[in-house]
Structure formats: structure tokens, C-alpha cells
XYZ file of C-alpha atoms in Angstrom:
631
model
C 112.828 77.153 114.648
C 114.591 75.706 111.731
C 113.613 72.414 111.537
C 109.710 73.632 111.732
C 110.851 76.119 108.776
C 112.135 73.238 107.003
C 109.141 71.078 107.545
C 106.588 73.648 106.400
C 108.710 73.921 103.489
C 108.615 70.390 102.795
C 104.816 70.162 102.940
C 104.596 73.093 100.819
C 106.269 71.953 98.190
C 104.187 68.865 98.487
C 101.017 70.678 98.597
C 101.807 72.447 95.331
C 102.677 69.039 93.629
C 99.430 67.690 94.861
C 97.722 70.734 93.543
C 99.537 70.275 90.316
C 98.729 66.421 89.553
C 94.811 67.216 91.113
C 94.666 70.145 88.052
C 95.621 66.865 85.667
C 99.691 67.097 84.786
C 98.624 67.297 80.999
C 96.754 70.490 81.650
C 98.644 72.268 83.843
C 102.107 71.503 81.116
C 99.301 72.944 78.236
C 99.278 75.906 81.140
C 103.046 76.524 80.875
C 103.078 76.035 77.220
C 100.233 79.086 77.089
C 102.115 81.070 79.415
C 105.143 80.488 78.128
C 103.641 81.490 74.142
C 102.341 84.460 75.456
C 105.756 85.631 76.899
C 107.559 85.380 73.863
C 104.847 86.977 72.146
C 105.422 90.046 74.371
C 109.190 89.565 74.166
C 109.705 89.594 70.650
C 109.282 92.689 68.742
C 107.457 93.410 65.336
C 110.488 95.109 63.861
C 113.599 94.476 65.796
C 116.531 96.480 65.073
C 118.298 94.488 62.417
C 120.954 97.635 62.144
C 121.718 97.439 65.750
C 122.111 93.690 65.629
C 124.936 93.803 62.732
C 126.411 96.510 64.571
C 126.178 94.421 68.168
C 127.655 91.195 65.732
C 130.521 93.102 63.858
C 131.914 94.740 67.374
C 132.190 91.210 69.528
C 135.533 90.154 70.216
C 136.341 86.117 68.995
C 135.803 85.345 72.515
C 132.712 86.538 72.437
C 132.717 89.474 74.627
C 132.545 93.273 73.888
C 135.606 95.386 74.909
C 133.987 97.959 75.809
C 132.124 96.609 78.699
C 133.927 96.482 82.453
C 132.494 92.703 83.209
C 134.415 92.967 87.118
C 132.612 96.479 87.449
C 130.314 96.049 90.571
C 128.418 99.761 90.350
C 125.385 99.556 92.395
C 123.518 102.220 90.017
C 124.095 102.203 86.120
C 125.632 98.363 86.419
C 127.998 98.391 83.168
C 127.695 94.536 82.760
C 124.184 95.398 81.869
C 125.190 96.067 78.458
C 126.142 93.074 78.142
C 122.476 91.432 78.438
C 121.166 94.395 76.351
C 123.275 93.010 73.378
C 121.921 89.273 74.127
C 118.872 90.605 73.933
C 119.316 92.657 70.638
C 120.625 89.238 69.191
C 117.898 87.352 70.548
C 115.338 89.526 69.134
C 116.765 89.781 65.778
C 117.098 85.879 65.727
C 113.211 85.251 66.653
C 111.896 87.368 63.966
C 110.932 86.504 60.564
C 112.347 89.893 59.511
C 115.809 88.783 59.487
C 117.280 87.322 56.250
C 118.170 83.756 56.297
C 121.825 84.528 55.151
C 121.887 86.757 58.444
C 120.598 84.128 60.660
C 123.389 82.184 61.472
C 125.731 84.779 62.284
C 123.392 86.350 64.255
C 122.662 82.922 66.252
C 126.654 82.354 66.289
C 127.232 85.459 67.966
C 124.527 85.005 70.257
C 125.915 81.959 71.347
C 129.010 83.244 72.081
C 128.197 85.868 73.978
C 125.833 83.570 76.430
C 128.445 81.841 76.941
C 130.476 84.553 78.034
C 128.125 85.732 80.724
C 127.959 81.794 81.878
C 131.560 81.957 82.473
C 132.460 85.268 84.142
C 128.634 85.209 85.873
C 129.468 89.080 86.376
C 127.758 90.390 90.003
C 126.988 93.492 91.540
C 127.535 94.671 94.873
C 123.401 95.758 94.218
C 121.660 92.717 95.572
C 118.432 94.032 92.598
C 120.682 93.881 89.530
C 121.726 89.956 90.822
C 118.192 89.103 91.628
C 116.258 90.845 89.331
C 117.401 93.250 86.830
C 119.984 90.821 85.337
C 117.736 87.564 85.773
C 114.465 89.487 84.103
C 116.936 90.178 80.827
C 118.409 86.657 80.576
C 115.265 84.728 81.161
C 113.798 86.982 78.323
C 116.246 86.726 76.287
C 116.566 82.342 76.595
C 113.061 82.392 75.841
C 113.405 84.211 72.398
C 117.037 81.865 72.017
C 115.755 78.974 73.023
C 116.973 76.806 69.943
C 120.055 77.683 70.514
C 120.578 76.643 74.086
C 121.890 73.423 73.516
C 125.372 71.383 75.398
C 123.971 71.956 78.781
C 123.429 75.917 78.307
C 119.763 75.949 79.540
C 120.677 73.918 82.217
C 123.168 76.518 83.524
C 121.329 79.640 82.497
C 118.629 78.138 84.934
C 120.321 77.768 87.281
C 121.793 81.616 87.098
C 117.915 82.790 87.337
C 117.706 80.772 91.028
C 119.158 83.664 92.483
C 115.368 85.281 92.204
C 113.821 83.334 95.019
C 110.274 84.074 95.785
C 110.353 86.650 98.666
C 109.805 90.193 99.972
C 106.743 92.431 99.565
C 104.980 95.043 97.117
C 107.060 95.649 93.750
C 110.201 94.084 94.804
C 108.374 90.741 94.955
C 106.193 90.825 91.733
C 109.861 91.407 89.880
C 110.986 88.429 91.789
C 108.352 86.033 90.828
C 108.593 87.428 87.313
C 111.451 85.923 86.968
C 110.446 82.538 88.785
C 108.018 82.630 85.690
C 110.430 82.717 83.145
C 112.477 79.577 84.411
C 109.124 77.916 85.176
C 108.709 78.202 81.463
C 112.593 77.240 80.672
C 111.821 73.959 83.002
C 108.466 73.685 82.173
C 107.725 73.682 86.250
C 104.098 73.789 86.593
C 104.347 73.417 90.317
C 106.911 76.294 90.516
C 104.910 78.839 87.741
C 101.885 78.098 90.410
C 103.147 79.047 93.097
C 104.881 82.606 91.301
C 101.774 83.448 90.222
C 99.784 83.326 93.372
C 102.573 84.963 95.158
C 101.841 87.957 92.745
C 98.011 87.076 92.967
C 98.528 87.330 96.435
C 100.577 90.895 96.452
C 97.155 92.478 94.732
C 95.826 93.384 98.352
C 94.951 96.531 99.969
C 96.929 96.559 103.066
C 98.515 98.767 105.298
C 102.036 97.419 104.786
C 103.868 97.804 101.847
C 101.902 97.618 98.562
C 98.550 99.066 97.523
C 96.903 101.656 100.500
C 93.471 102.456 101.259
C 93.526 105.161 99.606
C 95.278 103.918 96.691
C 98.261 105.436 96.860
C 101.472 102.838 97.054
C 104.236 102.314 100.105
C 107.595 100.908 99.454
C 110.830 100.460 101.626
C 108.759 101.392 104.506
C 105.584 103.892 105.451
C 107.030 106.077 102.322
C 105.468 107.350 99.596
C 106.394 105.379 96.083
C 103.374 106.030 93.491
C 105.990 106.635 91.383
C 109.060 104.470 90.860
C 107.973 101.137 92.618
C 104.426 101.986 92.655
C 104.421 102.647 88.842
C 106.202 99.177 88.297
C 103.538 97.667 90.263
C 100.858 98.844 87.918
C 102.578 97.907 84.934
C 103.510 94.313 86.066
C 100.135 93.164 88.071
C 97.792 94.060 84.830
C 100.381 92.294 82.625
C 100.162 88.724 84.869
C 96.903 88.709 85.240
C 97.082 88.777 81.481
C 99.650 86.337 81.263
C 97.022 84.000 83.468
C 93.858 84.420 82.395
C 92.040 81.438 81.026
C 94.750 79.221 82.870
C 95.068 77.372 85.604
C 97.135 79.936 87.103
C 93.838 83.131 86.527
C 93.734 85.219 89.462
C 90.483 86.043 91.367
C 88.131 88.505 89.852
C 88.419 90.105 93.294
C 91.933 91.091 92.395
C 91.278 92.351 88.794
C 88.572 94.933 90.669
C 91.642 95.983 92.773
C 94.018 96.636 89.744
C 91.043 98.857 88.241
C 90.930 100.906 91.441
C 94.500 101.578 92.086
C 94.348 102.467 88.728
C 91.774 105.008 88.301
C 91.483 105.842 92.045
C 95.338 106.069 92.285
C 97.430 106.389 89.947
C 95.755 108.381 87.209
C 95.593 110.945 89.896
C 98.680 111.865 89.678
C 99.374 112.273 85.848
C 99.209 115.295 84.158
C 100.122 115.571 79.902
C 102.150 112.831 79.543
C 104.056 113.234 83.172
C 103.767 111.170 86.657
C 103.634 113.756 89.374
C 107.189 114.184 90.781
C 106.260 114.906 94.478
C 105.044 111.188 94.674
C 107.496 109.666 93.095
C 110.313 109.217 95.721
C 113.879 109.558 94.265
C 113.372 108.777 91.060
C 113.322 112.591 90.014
C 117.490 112.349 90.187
C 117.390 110.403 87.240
C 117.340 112.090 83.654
C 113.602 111.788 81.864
C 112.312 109.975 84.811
C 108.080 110.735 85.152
C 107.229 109.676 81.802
C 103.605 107.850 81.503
C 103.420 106.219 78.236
C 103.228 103.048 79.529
C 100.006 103.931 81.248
C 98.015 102.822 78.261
C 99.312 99.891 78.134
C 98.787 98.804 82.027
C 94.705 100.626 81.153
C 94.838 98.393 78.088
C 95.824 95.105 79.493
C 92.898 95.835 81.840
C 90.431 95.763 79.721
C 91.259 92.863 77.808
C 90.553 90.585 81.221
C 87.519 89.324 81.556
C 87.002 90.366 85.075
C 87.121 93.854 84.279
C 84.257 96.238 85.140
C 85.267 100.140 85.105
C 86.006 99.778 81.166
C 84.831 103.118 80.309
C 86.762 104.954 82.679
C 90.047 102.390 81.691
C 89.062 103.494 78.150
C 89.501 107.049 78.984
C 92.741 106.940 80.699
C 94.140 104.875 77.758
C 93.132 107.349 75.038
C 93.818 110.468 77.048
C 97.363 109.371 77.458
C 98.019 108.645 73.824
C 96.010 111.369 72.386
C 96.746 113.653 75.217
C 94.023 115.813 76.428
C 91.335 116.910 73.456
C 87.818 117.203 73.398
C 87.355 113.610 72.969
C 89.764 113.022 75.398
C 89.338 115.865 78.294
C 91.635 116.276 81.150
C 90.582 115.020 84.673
C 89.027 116.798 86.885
C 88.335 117.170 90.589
C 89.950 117.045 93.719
C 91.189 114.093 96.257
C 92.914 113.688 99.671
C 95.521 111.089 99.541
C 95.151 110.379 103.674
C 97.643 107.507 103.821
C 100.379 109.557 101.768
C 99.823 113.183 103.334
C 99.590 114.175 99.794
C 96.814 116.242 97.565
C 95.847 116.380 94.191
C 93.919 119.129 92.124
C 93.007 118.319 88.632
C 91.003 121.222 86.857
C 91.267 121.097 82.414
C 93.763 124.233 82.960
C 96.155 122.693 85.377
C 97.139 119.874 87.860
C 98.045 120.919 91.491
C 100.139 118.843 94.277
C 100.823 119.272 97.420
C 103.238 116.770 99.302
C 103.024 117.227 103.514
C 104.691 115.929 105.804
C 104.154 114.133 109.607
C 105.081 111.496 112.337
C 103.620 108.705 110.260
C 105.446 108.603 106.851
C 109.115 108.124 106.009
C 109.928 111.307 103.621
C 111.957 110.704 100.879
C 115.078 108.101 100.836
C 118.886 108.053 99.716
C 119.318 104.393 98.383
C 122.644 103.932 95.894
C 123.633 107.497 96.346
C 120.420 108.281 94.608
C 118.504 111.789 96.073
C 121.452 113.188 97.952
C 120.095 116.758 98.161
C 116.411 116.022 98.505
C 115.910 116.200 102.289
C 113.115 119.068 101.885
C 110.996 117.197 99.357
C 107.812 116.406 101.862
C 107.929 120.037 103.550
C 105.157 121.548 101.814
C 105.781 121.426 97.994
C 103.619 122.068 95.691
C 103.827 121.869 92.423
C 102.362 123.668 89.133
C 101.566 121.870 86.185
C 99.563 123.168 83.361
C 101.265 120.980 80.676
C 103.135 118.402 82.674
C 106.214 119.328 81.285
C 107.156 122.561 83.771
C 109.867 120.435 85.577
C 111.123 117.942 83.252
C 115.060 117.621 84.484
C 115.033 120.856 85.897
C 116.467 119.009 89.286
C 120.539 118.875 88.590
C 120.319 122.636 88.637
C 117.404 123.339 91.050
C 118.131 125.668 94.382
C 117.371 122.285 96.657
C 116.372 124.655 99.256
C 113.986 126.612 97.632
C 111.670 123.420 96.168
C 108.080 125.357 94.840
C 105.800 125.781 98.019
C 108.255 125.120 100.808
C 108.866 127.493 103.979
C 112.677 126.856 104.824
C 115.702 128.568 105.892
C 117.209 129.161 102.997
C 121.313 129.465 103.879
C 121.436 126.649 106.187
C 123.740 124.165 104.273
C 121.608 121.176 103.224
C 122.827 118.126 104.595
C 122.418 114.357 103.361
C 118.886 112.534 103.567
C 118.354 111.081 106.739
C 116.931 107.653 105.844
C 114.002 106.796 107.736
C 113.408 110.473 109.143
C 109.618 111.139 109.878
C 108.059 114.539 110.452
C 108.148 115.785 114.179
C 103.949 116.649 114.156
C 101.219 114.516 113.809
C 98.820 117.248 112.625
C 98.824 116.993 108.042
C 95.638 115.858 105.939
C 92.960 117.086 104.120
C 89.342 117.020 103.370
C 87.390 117.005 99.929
C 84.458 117.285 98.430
C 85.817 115.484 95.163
C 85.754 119.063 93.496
C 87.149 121.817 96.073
C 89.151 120.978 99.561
C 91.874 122.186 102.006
C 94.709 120.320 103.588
C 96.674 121.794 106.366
C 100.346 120.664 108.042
C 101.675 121.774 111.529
C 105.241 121.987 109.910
C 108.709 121.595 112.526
C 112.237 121.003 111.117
C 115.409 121.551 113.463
C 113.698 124.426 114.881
C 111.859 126.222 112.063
C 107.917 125.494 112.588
C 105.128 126.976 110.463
C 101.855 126.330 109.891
C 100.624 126.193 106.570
C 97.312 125.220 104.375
C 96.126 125.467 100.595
C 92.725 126.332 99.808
C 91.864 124.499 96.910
C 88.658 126.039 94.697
C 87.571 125.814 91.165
C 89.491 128.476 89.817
C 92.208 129.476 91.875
C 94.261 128.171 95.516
C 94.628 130.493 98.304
C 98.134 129.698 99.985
C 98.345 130.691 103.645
C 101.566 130.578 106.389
C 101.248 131.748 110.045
C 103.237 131.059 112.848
C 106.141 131.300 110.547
C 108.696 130.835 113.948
C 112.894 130.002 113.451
C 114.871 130.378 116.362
C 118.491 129.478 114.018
C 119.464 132.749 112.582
C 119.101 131.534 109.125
C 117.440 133.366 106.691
C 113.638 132.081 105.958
C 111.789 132.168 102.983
C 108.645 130.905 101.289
C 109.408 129.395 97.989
C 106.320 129.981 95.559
C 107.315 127.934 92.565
C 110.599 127.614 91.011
C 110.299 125.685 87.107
C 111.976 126.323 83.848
C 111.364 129.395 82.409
C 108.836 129.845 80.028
C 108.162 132.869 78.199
C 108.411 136.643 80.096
C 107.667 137.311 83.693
C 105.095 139.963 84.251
C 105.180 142.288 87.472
C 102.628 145.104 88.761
C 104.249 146.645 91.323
C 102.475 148.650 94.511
C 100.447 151.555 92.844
C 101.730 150.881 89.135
C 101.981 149.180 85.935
C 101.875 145.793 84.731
C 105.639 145.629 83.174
C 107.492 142.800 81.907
C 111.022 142.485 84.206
C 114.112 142.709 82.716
C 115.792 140.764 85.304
C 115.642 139.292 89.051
C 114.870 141.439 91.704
C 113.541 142.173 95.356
C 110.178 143.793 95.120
C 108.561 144.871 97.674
C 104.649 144.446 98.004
C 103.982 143.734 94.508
C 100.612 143.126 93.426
C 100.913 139.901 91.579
C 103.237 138.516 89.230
C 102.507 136.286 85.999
C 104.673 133.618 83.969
C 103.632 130.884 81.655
C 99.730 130.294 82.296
C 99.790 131.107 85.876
C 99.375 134.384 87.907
C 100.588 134.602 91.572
C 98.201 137.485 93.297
C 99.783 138.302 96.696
C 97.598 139.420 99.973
C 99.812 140.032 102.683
C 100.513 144.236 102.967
C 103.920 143.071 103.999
C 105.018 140.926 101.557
C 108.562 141.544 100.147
C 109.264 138.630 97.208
C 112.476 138.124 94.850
C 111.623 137.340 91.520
C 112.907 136.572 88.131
C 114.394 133.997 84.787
C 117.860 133.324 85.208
C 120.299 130.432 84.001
C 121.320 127.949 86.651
C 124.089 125.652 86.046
C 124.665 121.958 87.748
C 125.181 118.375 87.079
C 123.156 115.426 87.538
C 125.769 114.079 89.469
C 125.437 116.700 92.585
C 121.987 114.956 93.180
C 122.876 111.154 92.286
C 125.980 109.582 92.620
C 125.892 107.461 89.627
C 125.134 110.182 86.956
C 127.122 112.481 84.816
C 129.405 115.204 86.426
C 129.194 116.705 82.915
C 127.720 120.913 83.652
C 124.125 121.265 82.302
C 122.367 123.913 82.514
C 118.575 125.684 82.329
C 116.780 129.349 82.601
C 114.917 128.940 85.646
C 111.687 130.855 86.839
C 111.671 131.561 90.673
C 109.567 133.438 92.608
C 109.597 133.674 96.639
C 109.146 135.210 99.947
C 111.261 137.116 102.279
C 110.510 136.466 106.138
C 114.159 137.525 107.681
C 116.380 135.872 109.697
C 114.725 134.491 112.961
C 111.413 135.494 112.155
C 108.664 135.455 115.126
C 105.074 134.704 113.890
C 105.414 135.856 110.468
C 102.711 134.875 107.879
C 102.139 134.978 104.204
C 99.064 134.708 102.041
C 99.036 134.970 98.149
C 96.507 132.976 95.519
C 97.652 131.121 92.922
C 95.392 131.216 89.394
C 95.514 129.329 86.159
C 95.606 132.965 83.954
C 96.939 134.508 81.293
C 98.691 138.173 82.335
C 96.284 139.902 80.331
C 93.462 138.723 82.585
C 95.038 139.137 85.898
C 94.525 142.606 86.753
C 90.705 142.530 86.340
C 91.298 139.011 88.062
C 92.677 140.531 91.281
C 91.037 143.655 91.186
C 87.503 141.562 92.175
C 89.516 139.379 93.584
C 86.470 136.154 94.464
C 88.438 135.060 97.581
C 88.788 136.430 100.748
C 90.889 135.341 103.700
C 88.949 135.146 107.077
C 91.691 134.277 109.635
C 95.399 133.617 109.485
C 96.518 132.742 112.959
C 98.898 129.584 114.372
C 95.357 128.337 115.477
C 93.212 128.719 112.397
C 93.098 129.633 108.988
C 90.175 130.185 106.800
C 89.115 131.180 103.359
C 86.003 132.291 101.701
C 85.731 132.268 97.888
C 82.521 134.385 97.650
C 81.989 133.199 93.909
C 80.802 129.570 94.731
C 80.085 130.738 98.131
C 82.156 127.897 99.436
C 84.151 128.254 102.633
C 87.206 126.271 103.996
C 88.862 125.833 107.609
C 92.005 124.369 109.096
C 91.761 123.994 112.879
C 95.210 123.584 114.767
C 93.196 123.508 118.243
C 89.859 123.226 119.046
C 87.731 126.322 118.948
C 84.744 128.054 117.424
C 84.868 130.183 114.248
C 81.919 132.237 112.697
C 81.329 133.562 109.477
C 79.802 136.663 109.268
């Protein structure tokens, strides 16, 4: 096997000189050189930080290091060495621009100098294969390209041959970072051959597929069958746009074909799952456990670099995400709407101008959510049913170092069982979660089993409201189980009308039994079930970031949090829930749920149904086959 491994190499490699020297070796260099120009171009910055590049010069040591930096640290998260690069590349930028005044210059360039060849000496690793192969590589070739005068006495030479250690492999995000960095020391080397064959490795990685990468439905797998709109996913649609950019008009362009899949993921993906100026948590796999993660800016950007290829053909649409992400949403600039089934993700989204909706499912054919560097370590109920409520975007922003982990919005769990550590590569026990749509209004349904808790559950999703339904609700443990109905920061006061009385604002948590429906910030939660008995209530919860991620902060933070759920008692048999959900303010709520225009049908363990008389639509979940008739 070797030796044939070898010789296909061999003939590769002489394929992709053939290839080069058929293109005309004067053209393809001009290729580099255009490449090349336009990397710098996106490298250097308008208005570097001349204050934070006397401040980066004036703290070096003589030997050209920074004492505050642990170079033999080798932290698989949070890499201190980093810093290190982050202060070449302070230098670097200062040094390119035309900003800088000329009696700076040279002690910026000194310094720089000095420190590059600190890193060539100590050539600091991690024990995290990424930071070697990709984070540190992606800074250095970056910042050679914006020092490149100053590379001189063999340093190119060896800072090449540091970026080697991103070889052109793997699959979805992990490989376009890879052959990013191929790129840059194409351009160090001027390597036509080599830039050729990055780019139609990435070229290549713009599929739809059914492996890791881009899905048929548009959402985006990583490390497996799992999830990853977010995080890798979000990478993905930042870097393809940009190198097809980087390309165009080059030897190196990528098929139109491939541009029309960029748009799609795009607009029939990822925009999806933005609301405000947020990326939808529940699809975003661990990254949650780190501080400010779901942030979207860079969305007009990856819309932007779109539409500047000449391939592109959904340019209004690209248009429209672009502005509505930088303006937010205005008249000129409304919000999304509709509704979509993501079928390869067991995941929904509900976009109306008042409020986005998620729902995150789970079953035997995804991986739920991972523990990789000690990242996630509580998160083991994150595809059980969550939903999420987001009228602005911003009603969970780093709430999670002092969320109740087992009470995540929308899930039925037992709430005192001890959580225990993610099991990587855990799959749900059923095969029955999806969802049907009609682009505007939809249901999606999951036959839900963990360690002996089962419950099945649906969401009814209509124009103005969704109807939440539980049956079956089954735990044979002796734990406690409850139905979590949201739990975000607290916004405002939390409105209650209680069985045969008043709408009141409450003073403090508490166990209510039946209560009407109960309001806070923009959304009104109308219950149905005569039996219902919820807690309720705003109180301060304390943490650390470090509870849920390894790397972060043990430092106490804290936040008032909103939580509202259901009480089903310890070892419940068949219990079942039903409540609606509404976009209102309190004032409109009781006239809302006195004509209340839904009505549930069934609620069994074999079918659940929901009429919303207003739009006369109605909406089924089958568990088995039978016959249902609406009357």
C-alpha cells in the first residue's frame, strides 16, 4: 500500500507541474503575484494601532521576547504563546502602513525582527494539534507577508518551513484553514504549482455532501454527523466567499457551479439562523462556553464578498442580508420571515418580524453536542428539545456560566439527577424527530428517551403564536421531572394571572399552581393543561465560565435570570403538558387568551394535533399509524 501511495503522489505532483507550465509559467507567477497583492491588501489595515505598537515595542525584552508570555506553555484552549504572534502581527501592521512616521519605522521593523526571531528559535508547540497546524501558521504567514522586507539572512526560508506543518488534508472547515495557510507560503515561495493545488482543494470542499461539510439542507456537519452551523460552519462561510475572491480572474477561479453553492448555504442556511446581530446558539455546538461567542458581524462581509464575484446570481437577496445585518432590522431592512425544517440537523427555525424561534431535536442519526479541550462540560442536554426565544437576539448573550444546565428553555428532564460529562459521540436512542413546512407555518415532533425518561413532544408553529405539547411524559428513576419553558436573562417585570384572578406583577419566585399565563419581556406564555403546576420568577444566579469550559476564568459572575417551568413529580406515568407561546406585550395577553385562536385536538403518546381556527390551518404529529378526523 505504500509504495502505490507514494507513486500516486509522485504523479500528482507531476500532474500539477504539467498543469502549471501548460497555464504558461509567466502567467501562472503573475497569478501568485495577484493573489499574493490581494492578501496583503486584506491583511493590512487602514489605521493600524500605532499606540499599541509603541506599547508592544517599549515592553520587549533585548532578546526580543515579552516576559509576560509562558513560551513552554502547551494549553490546548487559550494557547498563551499566541500572544506572541498577536504582537508580530501588531508590528507588522504598523510597519506596512503609510500611517507610521518614518522616525518610527525602524524601531518598529527592529523590534519586529527580533521578535521573529524569537519564535524561530524556541518554535513554541501546543499539545492542540489546530494551534500547530493552523491557528499559529494562519498568524505567521500573515504577518511575513506584511514583513516581508524584513525577512532577510535566511528568515523566510525558515519561517517557511514552520508553515509546512499545515499539510493539505482533512474535510469541511478544518481543511479550508489548512489550505489557507498552504496559500500564504505559496505566496512566500511564489509556488504556483502548490497555490493550485490549495485552491482546488478548497474549490473542491464547496460540495453538498452527506459527509462533513455543506448538507442538503444547508445546514453544516463537523467532527462527525453533528450539528456545527455555528463555530466551524460559520468559519466555512467566511473563508469559502473570501477564496473565491482571492481567485477570481486567475488561474486559480473556481467554477461558477461553486459560487451558486456559497449563495445557497448562505441564504438557504445560514441566514436562517440569525436573529439581531446573534447566530442561533442551539446550532452552534460548543461554542456557547465561550464569552461573546454568536456574534454575526462578519456576515456582511461573507454576503459582500459574494456579490463582488462574477458568478453570483441571488444578489438581491445577498444585498438584503448584508444591509440587514449592519443596519439591523428597519423598514428598509425588515426581518426574515417564514418557517424551515432543517431535516439533516433535526433542527427548526421560525422567523416572524416579532421574534425568531428554534427548536434543536434529537435522534439515532446525529451526534449531539461534543466536549473537545474541556470545552461544553455541562452541556449533555443541549439536543433534548430546546427551544429558544429570541425577539432581539440578545436574550442569552453569556447567560451560560450561570445557567441551571438542567433546565435549558424547552427541555423535559429530570431535574435532580446530577449531570454528568458529555458523552462524545452519543446519539439519540429513537429514530422518530423532523418536521414539515409550508415555508410560513409547520410542526416538528421527537419521540424523546434518555436513561429512562421518554416523552413525546411537538411545537406547533403558526403565524402568531406556537402551541407546545408533551404526552407520554414516562420516568421510571425517581428523579424529579420537569418541563423547562424558557430560562434567559431577566428583562423587565414578570407578569402572573393566577386561576380566577388578577394580572399582578410577582414579587418573587414561586410555585403556582394552574396559572393562566405568565408574561416577561415581549413574550406571553398562555398555559392549557387544567393541571399544570409551574415555578416561576427573576432571580440572580451566580457561576463561572470555568464550570462549563476548562480553559476559562474561575473568576464568580453573575446574572438575574428569568425562569419559568413545569412540575410533573417524581416518576411520573403519562403525564402531559400543553401551553402556547406568543410574541405579546402583557397588556394584550388577557384579551389574547381569553379568544384564545388555537385549539388542541389530541394529546396522546400516539398523536398530537392542533388547530389554530384563525388561519384555519391544522397540524399533526403521528407516532404510529392511524386515522385522525377533524370535526
Amino acid at each position: 500500500g505504500g509504495v502505490m501511495v507514494c507513486l500516486l503522489s509522485v504523479a500528482v505532483l507531476a500532474l500539477c507541474a504539467e498543469f502549471v507550465r501548460g497555464a504558461g509559467d509567466a502567467e501562472r507567477l503573475r497569478d501568485v503575484e495577484t493573489v499574493k497583492s490581494r492578501i496583503v491588501t486584506f491583511a493590512r489595515k487602514a489605521s493600524p494601532d500605532l499606540k499599541q505598537a509603541r506599547a508592544v515595542v517599549q515592553s520587549q525584552q533585548s532578546d526580543g521576547a515579552w516576559g509576560d508570555i509562558a513560551y513552554d506553555a502547551k494549553d490546548r484552549m487559550l494557547w498563551p504563546p499566541m500572544a506572541h504572534l498577536d504582537r508580530l502581527s501588531v508590528l507588522a501592521e504598523a510597519y506596512a502602513s503609510d500611517k507610521i512616521p518614518e522616525t518610527e519605522r525602524a524601531a518598529v521593523a527592529q523590534a519586529f525582527v527580533r521578535g521573529f526571531d524569537v519564535w524561530l528559535a524556541r518554535n513554541p508547540k501546543s499539545s492542540n494539534w489546530w494551534y500547530n497546524e493552523i491557528g499559529a501558521p494562519q498568524s505567521l504567514y500573515r504577518t511575513m507577508l506584511l514583513a516581508e522586507p524584513l525577512l532577510k539572512d535566511g528568515r523566510l526560508e525558515k519561517g517557511c518551513t514552520l508553515l509546512t506543518r499545515a499539510k493539505l488534508g482533512m474535510t469541511g472547515q478544518n481543511l479550508v484553514w489548512l489550505a489557507e495557510n498552504v496559500i500564504g507560503r505559496a505566496c512566500l515561495q511564489s509556488d504556483a504549482a502548490l497555490m493550485a493545488e490549495a485552491f482546488k482543494r478548497i474549490e473542491a470542499e464547496i460540495v453538498v455532501t452527506d459527509k462533513e461539510g455543506i448538507q442538503p439542507d444547508f445546514s453544516f456537519h463537523q467532527h462527525g454527523a453533528q450539528l456545527y452551523s455555528g463555530g466551524y460552519g460559520n468559519g466555512f462561510a467566511a473563508s469559502a466567499p473570501r477564496f473565491a475572491l482571492l481567485a477570481q480572474d486567475t488561474s486559480f477561479a473556481f467554477a461558477p457551479e461553486k459560487i451558486r453553492i456559497l449563495e445557497d448555504y448562505l441564504l438557504e442556511g445560514q441566514q436562517w439562523m440569525i436573529r439581531g446581530g446573534l447566530f442561533d446558539y442551539s446550532a452552534s455546538g460548543r461554542e456557547p462556553t465561550r464569552p461573546n461567542s454568536g456574534k454575526v458581524g462578519g456576515y456582511a462581509s461573507n454576503a459582500r464578498n459574494l456579490l463582488k464575484l462574477k458568478a453570483a446570481t441571488r444578489c438581491a437577496e445577498l444585498e438584503r442580508l448584508a444591509a440587514r445585518i449592519e443596519k439591523g432590522v428597519t423598514a428598509a431592512t425588515p426581518a426574515l420571515t417564514g418557517h424551515k425544517h432543517f431535516w439533516r440537523a433535526d433542527y427548526t427555525v421560525h422567523h416572524r418580524p416579532e421574534w425568531m424561534v428554534s427548536v434543536r431535536m434529537t435522534s439515532d442519526r446525529l451526534l449531539q453536542t461534543e466536549v473537545v479541550n474541556e470545552e461544553n462540560l455541562l452541556g449533555g442536554h443541549l439536543s433534548d428539545g430546546g427551544m429558544y426565544l429570541y425577539p432581539t437576539g440578545g436574550e442569552y448573550r453569556n447567560i451560560f456560566p450561570v445557567w441551571d444546565w438542567t433546565r435549558l428553555p424547552g427541555i423535559t428532564v429530570e431535574h435532580d439527577r446530577p449531570l454528568v460529562r458529555v458523552n462524545n459521540r452519543r446519539k439519540g436512542s429513537r429514530s422518530f424527530a423532523g418536521g414539515v413546512s409550508d415555508g410560513t407555518c409547520g410542526v416538528s415532533a421527537m419521540d424523546f428517551e434518555r436513561d429512562g425518561l421518554a416523552a413525546k413532544k411537538a411545537w406547533f408553529f403558526f403565524d402568531g403564536e406556537v402551541v407546545c405539547l408533551g404526552a407520554g411524559i414516562t420516568s421510571t428513576n425517581g428523579y424529579r421531572v420537569i418541563t423547562s419553558v424558557n430560562q434567559c436573562l431577566a428583562k423587565g417585570r414578570v407578569t402572573v394571572k393566577r386561576a380566577e384572578g388578577e394580572a399582578s406583577p410577582l414579587s418573587g419566585p414561586e410555585k403556582i399552581e394552574r396559572p393562566e399565563w405568565v408574561h416577561h419581556d415581549k413574550v406571553g406564555y398562555v398555559f392549557l393543561d387544567a393541571g399544570e403546576s409551574v415555578g416561576v420568577g427573576a432571580a440572580v444566579q451566580t457561576g463561572s465560565w470555568k464550570r462549563i469550559s476548562t480553559p476559562q476564568k474561575p473568576e464568580a459572575v453573575e446574572a438575574e435570570v428569568f425562569s419559568l417551568w413545569m412540575n410533573h413529580g417524581k416518576q411520573p406515568q403519562a403525564a402531559t403538558y400543553a401551553y402556547v407561546v406568543t410574541p405579546k406585550e402583557a397588556s394584550d395577553l388577557d384579551g389574547y387568551a381569553r379568544v384564545l385562536p388555537v385549539r388542541v385536538v389530541v394529546n396522546t403518546p400516539r398523536l398530537q394535533a392542533v388547530e389554530q381556527t384563525r388561519d384555519g390551518v391544522l397540524q399533526a404529529a403521528f407516532y404510529e399509524a392511524g386515522k385522525f378526523e377533524s370535526g
